[in-house]
Amino acid sequence: MEESFAAQMIAYHEASKHHYRTYAPGPGYLDWATQPDPFRRYAGAQVIPLARPASDDGLPYEAGFMPGLAPVAPLDAASISQLFFDTLALSAWKVAGDDRWALRVNPSSGNLHPTEGYLICGALTGLSDAPLVAHYAPAEHTLEVRARLTPHIWRALREGVALNRGDGLPEETIFIGLTSILWREAWKYGDRAFRYCQHDVGHALGALGIAAAGLGWQARLLDDLGTDQVATLLGVTDPRGAEPEHPDCLVAVFPQSAHFQHWRLPESILDIFRPLGWQGQPNTLSPNRVEWRWAEAAAEIVRKLAGQGSGDRDQETGVREQGTGDRSRETAASLRRIIHQRRSAREMDGLTAIERDAFYRMLLRTMPRAGAAPFAMLPWPPRVHLALFVHRVTGLAPGLYLLARDPAQTDALRAALKPEFAWETMSGCPPELPFYRLASGDTRGIASRISCGQDIAADGCFSLGMLAEFEGPLNAHGAWIYPRLFWECGMIGQVLYLEAEAAGLRGTGIGCFFDDGMHSLLGLKDRRYQSLYHFTVGGPLEDERLTTLPA
Ligand SMILES: Cc1cc2nc3c(=O)[nH]c(=O)nc-3n(C[C@H](O)[C@H](O)[C@H](O)COP(=O)(O)O)c2cc1C
């Protein structure tokens, strides 16, 4: 019998693990001659410049997470510019000698940036008289128009198939699409690159949800859509020569106050989109491409059919209430300043500590809360939990801890992990935080060892592994769940990056870790849970050899 797609994805996952003795298959060196261009361009497409907004307008940091704090922005050229500026724009240039490279609002493994962003919208004041599909070009902060739509098509798209009264997306909706160029990442990371592309999509989704909240808008992942449908709507169905662009997802963004029942794409729309006069020729990113067969196979195996929804959570009701509206958590920071100053720490100082209550506030932010950005965007229940290495948290003994992001999973986690773990609750811990001490002790050595020997995992205040429910969702839903587990991890990472900045610290995503080293530390003997992404937060050391220039 042919192996199921889920089984094939589990095989990919195993094949892309780093082990203490061997790394996942990769090039092992950097072939500078074939390094892909980090910027996709559509030569010949009409360009719409976006005005550059201020990166600090004093909007409070909390507005990026709590519904209703930011005033609802009108949907126009200025707000579209702000949305992209706060999600995918350049945030700085780094200079070392003759080398110069751009950093962005969204982080990316190896700074390779496989994620591309698209906009589908109606006619908008100051932007376009006609509805359009456009590609976002971060280097210039412009839109490249790929296709124009008639008002009739736009309306049919937004309203969707109306089965009940109130179905369809609100009038002031825009769609943001994300795609990944696998080769950008595979050039350096080989077969493990497919995972990193998915982390990056998650970071971009997190950035989008937070940026939308800052405009008084909400974002919803439209996960009923199939892969081919997303490709057709974004105009990325052609194989792009040697550098395919994989369609990942489409997100609806609309005012916070608008009501959203249900939206389903009318099939007839696709017949209109396919033959649209798509404008612009995609640039060639690299003179040559090495085929990383496992990574490319993974991108095919996870293709999703239309209507295959995760469907576990009603779009409208959201997840359990988790302390929404707690104003005591507010900080004095400015949302957009934090978004644009976000950066990865290259080294941690091994000294800085964080207060216990500040640490708990960070963890609370990673919990899904009804209506709160960015996790309210996801139509599925939380499937990712945190196994934490606490190094320097004042008021909390060093050791190994666990945060069950879905409290209903606590028993299942307890059954899967080492039986000798203490599962001790902490006095002073907020009641809405299902946080447990598993074992006390100095975990700096093991944290660094598991993170491919990277000291940043030991020299921060804490580091962590993101434990995703794995085999269960894959077998229940299919291979298409696999990237979504990584998206959730990336979103958690994005929240931690911003939380670290807001607390005067710095974070770093850690994609390089020894998967099974982490699993054996936790006593995981099967694939019920897999650690999919690691992260560290601490006091950074600046690299004096680098100069930073504004974006
Ligand atoms: C998915 C992912 C994995 C990463 N893995 C590592 C890692 O293992 N080690 C590391 O030092 N940095 C890691 N980083 C940080 C990137 O190198 C960093 O995001 C990139 O260089 C861009 O810099 P910036 O975050 O300051 O914009 C990772 C980032 C992401 C998003």
Coordinates of C-alpha atoms and ligand atoms in Angstrom, one line a residue:
M1 CA 0.0 0.0 0.0
E2 CA 1.2 3.5 -0.8
E3 CA 2.5 5.4 2.3
S4 CA 0.1 8.0 3.5
F5 CA 1.0 11.7 3.1
A6 CA 1.2 12.0 6.9
A7 CA 3.6 9.1 7.1
Q8 CA 5.7 10.7 4.3
M9 CA 5.8 13.9 6.3
I10 CA 6.9 12.1 9.4
A11 CA 9.7 10.5 7.2
Y12 CA 10.7 14.0 6.0
H13 CA 10.7 15.2 9.6
E14 CA 13.0 12.3 10.6
A15 CA 15.3 12.9 7.6
S16 CA 15.6 16.6 8.5
K17 CA 16.6 16.1 12.1
H18 CA 20.1 17.2 13.3
H19 CA 21.8 14.5 15.4
Y20 CA 24.7 14.8 17.7
R21 CA 26.8 12.8 15.3
T22 CA 25.4 14.0 12.0
Y23 CA 23.5 17.1 10.7
A24 CA 20.6 16.9 8.3
P25 CA 21.7 16.7 4.7
G26 CA 22.8 20.2 3.6
P27 CA 25.5 21.8 1.4
G28 CA 28.0 22.1 4.2
Y29 CA 29.4 25.3 2.7
L30 CA 28.2 28.5 1.2
D31 CA 28.3 28.7 -2.5
W32 CA 28.4 32.5 -2.9
A33 CA 28.1 32.3 -6.7
T34 CA 24.6 30.9 -6.5
Q35 CA 23.3 32.8 -3.5
P36 CA 19.7 33.7 -4.3
D37 CA 18.6 37.4 -4.5
P38 CA 16.6 38.1 -1.3
F39 CA 14.3 40.4 -3.3
R40 CA 11.7 39.2 -5.8
R41 CA 10.8 41.8 -8.4
Y42 CA 8.2 41.8 -11.1
A43 CA 9.9 43.6 -14.1
G44 CA 7.3 45.5 -16.1
A45 CA 4.6 45.5 -13.4
Q46 CA 3.2 48.9 -12.5
V47 CA 4.7 50.2 -9.3
I48 CA 2.7 51.9 -6.6
P49 CA 5.0 53.7 -4.1
L50 CA 3.9 53.6 -0.5
A51 CA 4.6 56.6 1.7
R52 CA 7.0 55.8 4.5
P53 CA 5.2 56.0 7.9
A54 CA 6.9 57.1 11.1
S55 CA 8.3 54.1 13.0
D56 CA 7.4 55.5 16.3
D57 CA 4.1 57.4 16.7
G58 CA 3.6 56.7 20.4
L59 CA 1.0 54.0 20.0
P60 CA 1.2 51.9 23.2
Y61 CA 2.8 48.5 22.8
E62 CA -0.2 46.8 24.3
A63 CA -2.3 47.9 21.3
G64 CA -0.5 45.2 19.2
F65 CA -2.1 42.5 21.3
M66 CA -5.3 43.7 23.0
P67 CA -8.4 44.3 20.9
G68 CA -9.9 47.7 21.0
L69 CA -6.9 49.7 22.2
A70 CA -5.9 51.1 18.9
P71 CA -8.3 53.5 17.1
V72 CA -9.7 51.9 13.9
A73 CA -7.7 53.2 11.0
P74 CA -9.5 54.1 7.7
L75 CA -8.7 51.7 4.9
D76 CA -6.6 53.7 2.6
A77 CA -3.1 54.0 1.1
A78 CA -1.6 55.3 4.4
S79 CA -2.9 52.4 6.4
I80 CA -1.9 49.8 3.8
S81 CA 1.5 51.3 3.9
Q82 CA 1.6 51.1 7.7
L83 CA 0.5 47.5 7.6
F84 CA 3.3 46.3 5.3
F85 CA 5.8 48.6 7.0
D86 CA 5.0 46.9 10.4
T87 CA 4.9 43.4 8.9
L88 CA 7.5 42.8 6.2
A89 CA 9.5 46.0 5.7
L90 CA 13.2 46.6 6.0
S91 CA 14.1 47.8 9.5
A92 CA 17.9 48.5 9.2
W93 CA 21.0 47.8 7.1
K94 CA 24.1 46.2 8.7
V95 CA 27.5 47.0 7.4
A96 CA 30.8 45.1 8.0
G97 CA 33.7 46.3 5.8
D98 CA 32.5 46.2 2.2
D99 CA 29.5 44.0 3.0
R100 CA 26.1 45.4 3.5
W101 CA 22.8 43.5 4.2
A102 CA 19.3 44.4 5.0
L103 CA 17.4 43.4 8.1
R104 CA 13.6 43.3 8.2
V105 CA 10.8 43.6 10.7
N106 CA 10.2 39.9 10.3
P107 CA 13.2 37.7 11.2
S108 CA 14.4 34.8 9.1
S109 CA 16.6 31.9 9.5
G110 CA 20.0 32.9 8.2
N111 CA 18.5 36.2 7.2
L112 CA 17.6 34.6 3.9
H113 CA 14.0 35.7 3.8
P114 CA 12.1 33.1 1.7
T115 CA 8.7 34.7 2.6
E116 CA 7.0 37.0 -0.1
G117 CA 3.9 39.1 0.7
Y118 CA 0.9 39.9 -1.5
L119 CA -2.1 42.2 -1.3
I120 CA -5.6 41.7 -2.8
C121 CA -7.9 44.6 -2.2
G122 CA -10.7 46.7 -3.5
A123 CA -10.4 50.3 -4.9
L124 CA -8.7 52.3 -2.1
T125 CA -8.3 56.1 -1.7
G126 CA -4.8 57.2 -2.7
L127 CA -3.8 53.7 -3.8
S128 CA -5.8 52.5 -6.7
D129 CA -9.1 53.3 -8.5
A130 CA -9.6 49.6 -9.3
P131 CA -9.3 46.5 -7.1
L132 CA -6.0 44.7 -7.6
V133 CA -3.6 41.9 -6.8
A134 CA -0.1 43.2 -5.9
H135 CA 3.2 42.0 -4.7
Y136 CA 5.0 43.8 -1.9
A137 CA 8.6 44.8 -2.6
P138 CA 10.2 45.5 0.8
A139 CA 13.5 47.0 -0.5
E140 CA 11.6 49.9 -2.0
H141 CA 8.5 49.7 0.2
T142 CA 6.3 49.6 -2.9
L143 CA 3.5 47.5 -4.4
E144 CA 4.0 45.9 -7.8
V145 CA 0.6 45.5 -9.5
R146 CA 0.2 41.9 -10.8
A147 CA -3.5 42.2 -11.9
R148 CA -6.5 44.5 -11.9
L149 CA -9.9 43.2 -11.0
T150 CA -13.3 44.5 -11.8
P151 CA -15.4 45.8 -8.9
H152 CA -17.8 42.9 -9.6
I153 CA -15.1 40.2 -9.2
W154 CA -13.7 41.9 -6.1
R155 CA -17.1 41.9 -4.5
A156 CA -17.8 38.3 -5.4
L157 CA -14.4 37.3 -3.8
R158 CA -15.1 39.2 -0.6
E159 CA -18.6 38.0 -0.2
G160 CA -17.8 34.4 -0.9
V161 CA -20.4 31.7 -1.1
A162 CA -23.4 33.0 0.9
L163 CA -25.1 30.1 2.6
N164 CA -26.5 32.0 5.6
R165 CA -27.4 35.6 6.3
G166 CA -24.3 37.4 7.5
D167 CA -21.9 35.2 5.6
G168 CA -19.0 36.8 3.7
L169 CA -16.2 39.1 4.8
P170 CA -16.9 42.7 5.9
E171 CA -16.9 45.4 3.3
E172 CA -13.6 46.9 4.6
T173 CA -11.6 43.7 4.1
I174 CA -8.2 43.2 2.4
F175 CA -6.4 39.9 1.9
I176 CA -2.8 39.4 2.6
G177 CA -1.1 36.4 1.0
L178 CA 2.2 34.7 1.9
T179 CA 4.4 32.5 -0.3
S180 CA 7.8 30.9 0.2
I181 CA 10.8 30.6 -2.1
L182 CA 12.3 27.4 -0.8
W183 CA 15.6 27.7 -2.7
R184 CA 16.5 30.9 -0.9
E185 CA 16.6 28.9 2.3
A186 CA 17.8 25.5 0.8
W187 CA 20.8 27.3 -0.7
K188 CA 22.3 27.3 2.9
Y189 CA 20.3 24.7 4.8
G190 CA 19.6 21.9 2.4
D191 CA 16.8 19.5 3.4
R192 CA 16.1 21.2 6.8
A193 CA 15.2 24.4 4.8
F194 CA 11.5 23.4 4.4
R195 CA 11.1 23.7 8.2
Y196 CA 12.7 27.1 8.3
C197 CA 10.5 28.4 5.5
Q198 CA 7.5 27.4 7.7
H199 CA 9.0 29.1 10.8
D200 CA 9.4 32.2 8.8
V201 CA 5.8 32.1 7.6
G202 CA 4.8 31.9 11.2
H203 CA 6.9 34.9 12.1
A204 CA 5.3 36.8 9.2
L205 CA 1.8 35.8 10.4
G206 CA 2.7 36.9 13.9
A207 CA 4.0 40.2 12.6
L208 CA 0.8 40.6 10.5
G209 CA -1.6 39.9 13.3
I210 CA 0.2 42.4 15.6
A211 CA 0.5 45.1 12.9
A212 CA -3.2 44.7 12.1
A213 CA -4.1 45.1 15.8
G214 CA -2.1 48.3 15.8
L215 CA -4.4 49.7 13.2
G216 CA -7.5 48.6 15.1
W217 CA -8.0 45.7 12.7
Q218 CA -8.1 41.9 13.1
A219 CA -6.6 39.2 11.0
R220 CA -8.1 35.8 10.2
L221 CA -6.3 32.9 8.5
L222 CA -8.6 31.6 5.8
D223 CA -7.7 28.0 6.2
D224 CA -10.6 26.5 4.3
L225 CA -8.6 27.3 1.1
G226 CA -6.6 24.8 -0.7
T227 CA -3.0 25.3 -1.8
D228 CA -4.0 25.5 -5.5
Q229 CA -6.7 28.1 -4.7
V230 CA -4.2 30.3 -2.8
A231 CA -1.8 30.0 -5.8
T232 CA -4.5 31.0 -8.2
L233 CA -5.6 34.0 -6.2
L234 CA -2.0 35.3 -5.8
G235 CA -1.0 34.6 -9.4
V236 CA 1.8 32.2 -8.5
T237 CA 0.7 29.1 -10.4
D238 CA 3.4 29.2 -13.0
P239 CA 6.5 27.2 -12.0
R240 CA 8.7 30.4 -12.0
G241 CA 11.5 28.7 -14.0
A242 CA 13.9 27.1 -11.6
E243 CA 12.7 28.9 -8.5
P244 CA 9.1 27.9 -7.6
E245 CA 7.2 30.1 -5.2
H246 CA 5.1 27.9 -2.9
P247 CA 1.7 29.4 -1.9
D248 CA 1.3 29.2 1.9
C249 CA -1.8 31.0 3.0
L250 CA -4.2 33.9 2.7
V251 CA -5.3 36.1 5.6
A252 CA -8.3 38.3 5.7
V253 CA -7.8 41.7 7.5
F254 CA -10.7 43.9 8.5
P255 CA -11.7 46.4 11.3
Q256 CA -11.8 45.0 14.8
S257 CA -15.4 45.9 15.3
A258 CA -16.6 44.1 12.1
H259 CA -18.5 40.9 12.4
F260 CA -17.3 37.8 10.6
Q261 CA -19.4 34.7 10.3
H262 CA -18.2 32.5 7.6
W263 CA -16.4 32.8 4.3
R264 CA -16.0 30.3 1.5
L265 CA -14.3 30.9 -1.8
P266 CA -16.7 30.6 -4.8
E267 CA -15.1 28.1 -7.2
S268 CA -16.2 30.3 -10.2
I269 CA -13.8 33.0 -9.0
L270 CA -10.9 30.8 -9.8
D271 CA -11.9 30.5 -13.5
I272 CA -11.8 34.3 -13.6
F273 CA -8.5 34.6 -11.8
R274 CA -6.6 32.0 -13.9
P275 CA -6.7 33.9 -17.2
L276 CA -6.2 37.4 -15.7
G277 CA -3.6 39.4 -17.5
W278 CA -0.9 38.9 -14.9
Q279 CA 1.6 41.7 -15.2
G280 CA 5.4 41.6 -14.6
Q281 CA 8.1 39.0 -15.1
P282 CA 9.5 37.5 -12.0
N283 CA 13.3 38.1 -11.7
T284 CA 15.7 35.2 -11.7
L285 CA 17.1 34.9 -8.2
S286 CA 20.1 32.7 -8.7
P287 CA 22.1 31.5 -11.8
N288 CA 21.9 27.9 -10.6
R289 CA 19.9 25.8 -8.2
V290 CA 20.7 22.6 -6.3
E291 CA 17.7 20.4 -5.8
W292 CA 17.3 19.3 -2.2
R293 CA 15.0 16.4 -2.9
W294 CA 13.5 15.9 0.6
A295 CA 12.8 19.6 1.1
E296 CA 11.1 19.9 -2.3
A297 CA 9.2 16.7 -1.8
A298 CA 7.9 18.1 1.5
A299 CA 6.6 21.2 -0.2
E300 CA 4.5 18.9 -2.5
I301 CA 3.4 16.4 0.2
V302 CA 1.9 19.2 2.4
R303 CA -0.3 20.6 -0.4
K304 CA -3.8 21.1 1.0
L305 CA -7.1 20.4 -0.7
A306 CA -9.9 23.0 -0.5
G307 CA -12.2 22.4 2.4
Q308 CA -9.7 20.4 4.3
G309 CA -10.0 22.6 7.3
S310 CA -8.5 22.1 10.7
G311 CA -12.1 23.0 11.8
D312 CA -11.4 22.3 15.5
R313 CA -12.3 25.7 16.6
D314 CA -15.2 27.9 15.7
Q315 CA -14.0 31.0 14.0
E316 CA -16.4 33.2 16.0
T317 CA -16.1 31.9 19.6
G318 CA -12.3 31.7 19.8
V319 CA -10.3 29.8 22.4
R320 CA -10.9 29.9 26.1
E321 CA -10.8 33.3 27.8
Q322 CA -7.3 33.8 29.3
G323 CA -7.3 37.0 31.2
T324 CA -8.2 39.4 28.4
G325 CA -8.2 43.0 29.4
D326 CA -5.7 42.9 32.2
R327 CA -4.4 46.5 32.1
S328 CA -1.9 45.9 34.8
R329 CA 0.3 44.3 32.2
E330 CA 0.8 47.4 30.2
T331 CA 4.3 48.7 29.6
A332 CA 5.3 52.3 28.6
A333 CA 6.8 51.1 25.3
S334 CA 5.7 52.2 21.9
L335 CA 4.4 49.4 19.6
R336 CA 6.0 50.6 16.4
R337 CA 9.3 51.5 18.0
I338 CA 9.5 47.9 19.4
I339 CA 8.4 46.4 16.0
H340 CA 11.1 48.3 14.1
Q341 CA 14.0 47.9 16.7
R342 CA 13.4 44.1 16.9
R343 CA 16.7 42.3 16.3
S344 CA 18.2 38.9 17.0
A345 CA 20.9 38.7 19.7
R346 CA 24.1 37.2 18.3
E347 CA 25.5 36.7 21.8
M348 CA 24.1 36.9 25.3
D349 CA 26.0 38.4 28.2
G350 CA 25.5 35.5 30.7
L351 CA 24.7 38.0 33.4
T352 CA 21.4 39.7 32.9
A353 CA 18.5 38.4 34.9
I354 CA 14.8 39.0 34.5
E355 CA 12.3 39.4 37.4
R356 CA 9.9 36.6 37.9
D357 CA 6.8 38.7 37.3
A358 CA 8.2 40.1 34.1
F359 CA 8.9 36.5 33.0
Y360 CA 5.4 35.5 33.7
R361 CA 4.1 38.5 31.8
M362 CA 6.0 37.3 28.7
L363 CA 4.6 33.8 29.1
L364 CA 1.1 35.1 29.4
R365 CA 1.6 36.9 26.1
T366 CA 2.3 33.6 24.4
M367 CA -1.0 32.2 25.6
P368 CA -3.9 32.3 23.2
R369 CA -6.6 34.6 24.5
A370 CA -10.1 35.2 23.0
G371 CA -9.9 37.9 20.4
A372 CA -6.3 38.9 21.2
A373 CA -3.6 39.2 18.5
P374 CA -1.9 37.4 17.1
F375 CA -3.1 33.9 18.0
A376 CA -6.8 34.8 17.5
M377 CA -5.9 34.6 13.8
L378 CA -5.6 30.8 13.9
P379 CA -8.7 28.7 13.4
W380 CA -7.2 25.7 15.3
P381 CA -6.7 25.1 19.1
P382 CA -3.2 25.7 20.5
R383 CA -1.0 22.7 19.7
V384 CA 2.4 24.0 20.8
H385 CA 3.7 24.0 24.4
L386 CA 6.9 25.3 25.9
A387 CA 9.6 23.3 27.6
L388 CA 11.7 26.0 29.3
F389 CA 15.3 26.1 30.5
V390 CA 15.2 28.8 33.3
H391 CA 18.7 30.2 33.9
R392 CA 18.4 33.7 35.4
V393 CA 14.9 34.5 36.5
T394 CA 15.0 36.3 39.9
G395 CA 12.6 34.5 42.2
L396 CA 12.5 31.3 40.3
A397 CA 15.0 28.5 40.9
P398 CA 17.0 27.4 37.8
G399 CA 15.6 24.3 36.2
L400 CA 13.4 22.7 33.6
Y401 CA 9.8 24.0 33.4
L402 CA 6.8 23.4 31.3
L403 CA 4.0 25.8 30.0
A404 CA 1.0 23.9 28.7
R405 CA -0.4 26.5 26.2
D406 CA -3.6 24.5 26.2
P407 CA -4.4 23.5 29.8
A408 CA -6.5 20.6 28.5
Q409 CA -3.3 19.1 27.3
T410 CA -1.6 19.0 30.7
D411 CA -2.5 15.4 31.4
A412 CA -1.4 14.2 28.0
L413 CA 1.9 16.0 28.4
R414 CA 2.4 14.5 31.8
A415 CA 1.8 11.0 30.4
A416 CA 4.3 11.5 27.6
L417 CA 7.2 13.0 29.5
K418 CA 9.5 11.4 32.1
P419 CA 7.5 9.9 35.0
E420 CA 10.0 11.3 37.6
F421 CA 9.2 14.9 36.7
A422 CA 7.8 16.9 39.6
W423 CA 5.0 18.9 37.9
E424 CA 5.2 21.3 40.8
T425 CA 3.0 24.5 40.6
M426 CA 4.7 27.8 41.5
S427 CA 3.4 30.1 44.2
G428 CA 3.0 33.6 42.8
C429 CA 2.3 32.3 39.3
P430 CA -0.8 33.9 37.6
P431 CA -3.6 31.3 37.8
E432 CA -4.2 31.5 34.0
L433 CA -0.7 30.2 33.4
P434 CA -0.5 26.4 33.4
F435 CA 3.2 26.5 34.3
Y436 CA 5.0 23.7 36.1
R437 CA 8.5 23.0 37.4
L438 CA 9.6 19.6 36.1
A439 CA 13.1 19.5 37.7
S440 CA 15.4 21.9 39.5
G441 CA 19.1 22.4 38.5
D442 CA 21.5 24.2 36.3
T443 CA 20.4 23.5 32.7
R444 CA 22.8 25.9 30.9
G445 CA 25.1 23.1 29.7
I446 CA 22.3 20.9 28.3
A447 CA 20.4 23.9 26.8
S448 CA 23.5 24.9 24.8
R449 CA 24.4 21.4 23.9
I450 CA 21.0 20.7 22.5
S451 CA 21.0 24.0 20.5
C452 CA 23.9 22.7 18.3
G453 CA 26.4 24.0 21.0
Q454 CA 25.2 27.6 20.6
D455 CA 26.0 29.6 23.8
I456 CA 23.0 31.9 23.3
A457 CA 20.8 29.1 24.6
A458 CA 22.7 29.1 27.9
D459 CA 23.8 32.7 28.4
G460 CA 20.3 34.3 28.3
C461 CA 17.7 34.5 31.1
F462 CA 15.9 31.5 29.7
S463 CA 15.6 29.5 26.6
L464 CA 13.0 27.0 25.5
G465 CA 11.9 24.3 23.0
M466 CA 8.5 24.4 21.4
L467 CA 6.8 21.1 21.9
A468 CA 4.2 20.5 19.3
E469 CA 1.5 17.8 19.4
F470 CA 2.7 15.9 16.4
E471 CA 1.7 12.5 15.3
G472 CA -1.9 12.9 16.5
P473 CA -2.8 16.0 14.4
L474 CA -0.8 14.6 11.4
N475 CA -2.7 11.3 11.5
A476 CA -6.0 12.9 12.2
H477 CA -5.9 15.6 9.6
G478 CA -3.1 14.8 7.1
A479 CA 0.3 16.1 6.0
W480 CA -1.0 19.7 5.5
I481 CA -1.1 20.1 9.3
Y482 CA 2.7 19.9 9.3
P483 CA 3.5 23.5 8.2
R484 CA 0.8 24.8 10.4
L485 CA 2.5 23.4 13.5
F486 CA 5.6 25.4 12.5
W487 CA 3.5 28.5 11.8
E488 CA 2.2 28.4 15.4
C489 CA 5.8 28.1 16.6
G490 CA 6.9 31.0 14.5
M491 CA 4.1 33.1 15.9
I492 CA 5.2 32.3 19.4
G493 CA 8.7 33.3 18.4
Q494 CA 7.5 36.6 17.0
V495 CA 5.7 37.4 20.2
L496 CA 8.8 36.5 22.3
Y497 CA 11.0 38.7 20.1
L498 CA 8.8 41.7 20.7
E499 CA 8.3 40.9 24.4
A500 CA 12.1 40.7 24.8
E501 CA 12.6 44.1 23.2
A502 CA 9.8 45.6 25.4
A503 CA 11.5 44.3 28.5
G504 CA 14.8 45.8 27.5
L505 CA 16.2 42.4 26.5
R506 CA 16.7 40.6 23.2
G507 CA 15.6 37.3 21.7
T508 CA 16.9 34.9 19.1
G509 CA 15.1 32.2 17.3
I510 CA 17.0 28.9 17.3
G511 CA 16.4 26.6 14.3
C512 CA 19.6 24.6 14.8
F513 CA 19.0 22.1 17.6
F514 CA 19.4 18.4 18.1
D515 CA 15.8 17.2 17.9
D516 CA 16.2 13.9 19.6
G517 CA 18.6 15.3 22.2
M518 CA 15.7 17.5 23.4
H519 CA 13.3 14.6 23.2
S520 CA 15.5 12.3 25.3
L521 CA 16.0 15.0 27.9
L522 CA 12.2 15.2 28.3
G523 CA 11.8 11.4 28.2
L524 CA 9.7 11.4 25.0
K525 CA 9.8 7.9 23.6
D526 CA 7.5 8.3 20.7
R527 CA 6.2 11.0 18.3
R528 CA 3.2 12.3 20.3
Y529 CA 5.2 15.5 20.7
Q530 CA 8.2 16.9 18.8
S531 CA 10.2 19.9 19.5
L532 CA 9.9 22.1 16.4
Y533 CA 11.6 25.4 17.3
H534 CA 13.8 26.8 20.0
F535 CA 14.2 30.3 21.3
T536 CA 16.3 32.3 23.8
V537 CA 15.8 35.6 25.6
G538 CA 18.5 37.5 27.5
G539 CA 20.8 40.5 27.8
P540 CA 22.5 40.9 24.4
L541 CA 26.1 41.7 23.7
E542 CA 26.5 44.0 20.8
D543 CA 28.9 43.1 17.9
E544 CA 31.2 46.1 17.8
R545 CA 32.4 45.0 14.3
L546 CA 29.1 45.8 12.7
T547 CA 27.6 49.2 11.9
T548 CA 23.9 49.7 11.8
L549 CA 22.3 52.1 9.3
P550 CA 18.6 53.1 9.1
A551 CA 16.3 51.3 6.7
Ligands
LIG1 C1 13.4 30.2 12.1 C2 14.6 30.9 12.6 C3 15.7 30.1 13.0 C4 16.8 30.8 13.5 N1 17.9 30.0 14.0 C5 19.0 30.7 14.5 C6 20.0 29.9 15.1 O1 19.9 28.7 15.2 N2 21.1 30.6 15.6 C7 21.2 32.0 15.6 O2 22.1 32.5 16.1 N3 20.2 32.7 15.0 C8 19.1 32.1 14.5 N4 18.1 32.8 14.0 C9 18.1 34.3 13.9 C10 18.4 34.8 12.5 O3 19.8 34.5 12.1 C11 18.0 36.2 12.3 O4 16.7 36.3 12.4 C12 18.5 36.8 11.0 O5 19.9 36.9 10.9 C13 17.9 38.2 10.8 O6 18.4 39.0 11.8 P1 17.3 39.8 12.7 O7 16.5 38.8 13.4 O8 18.1 40.7 13.6 O9 16.4 40.6 11.8 C14 16.9 32.2 13.5 C15 15.8 32.9 13.1 C16 14.7 32.3 12.7 C17 13.5 33.1 12.2

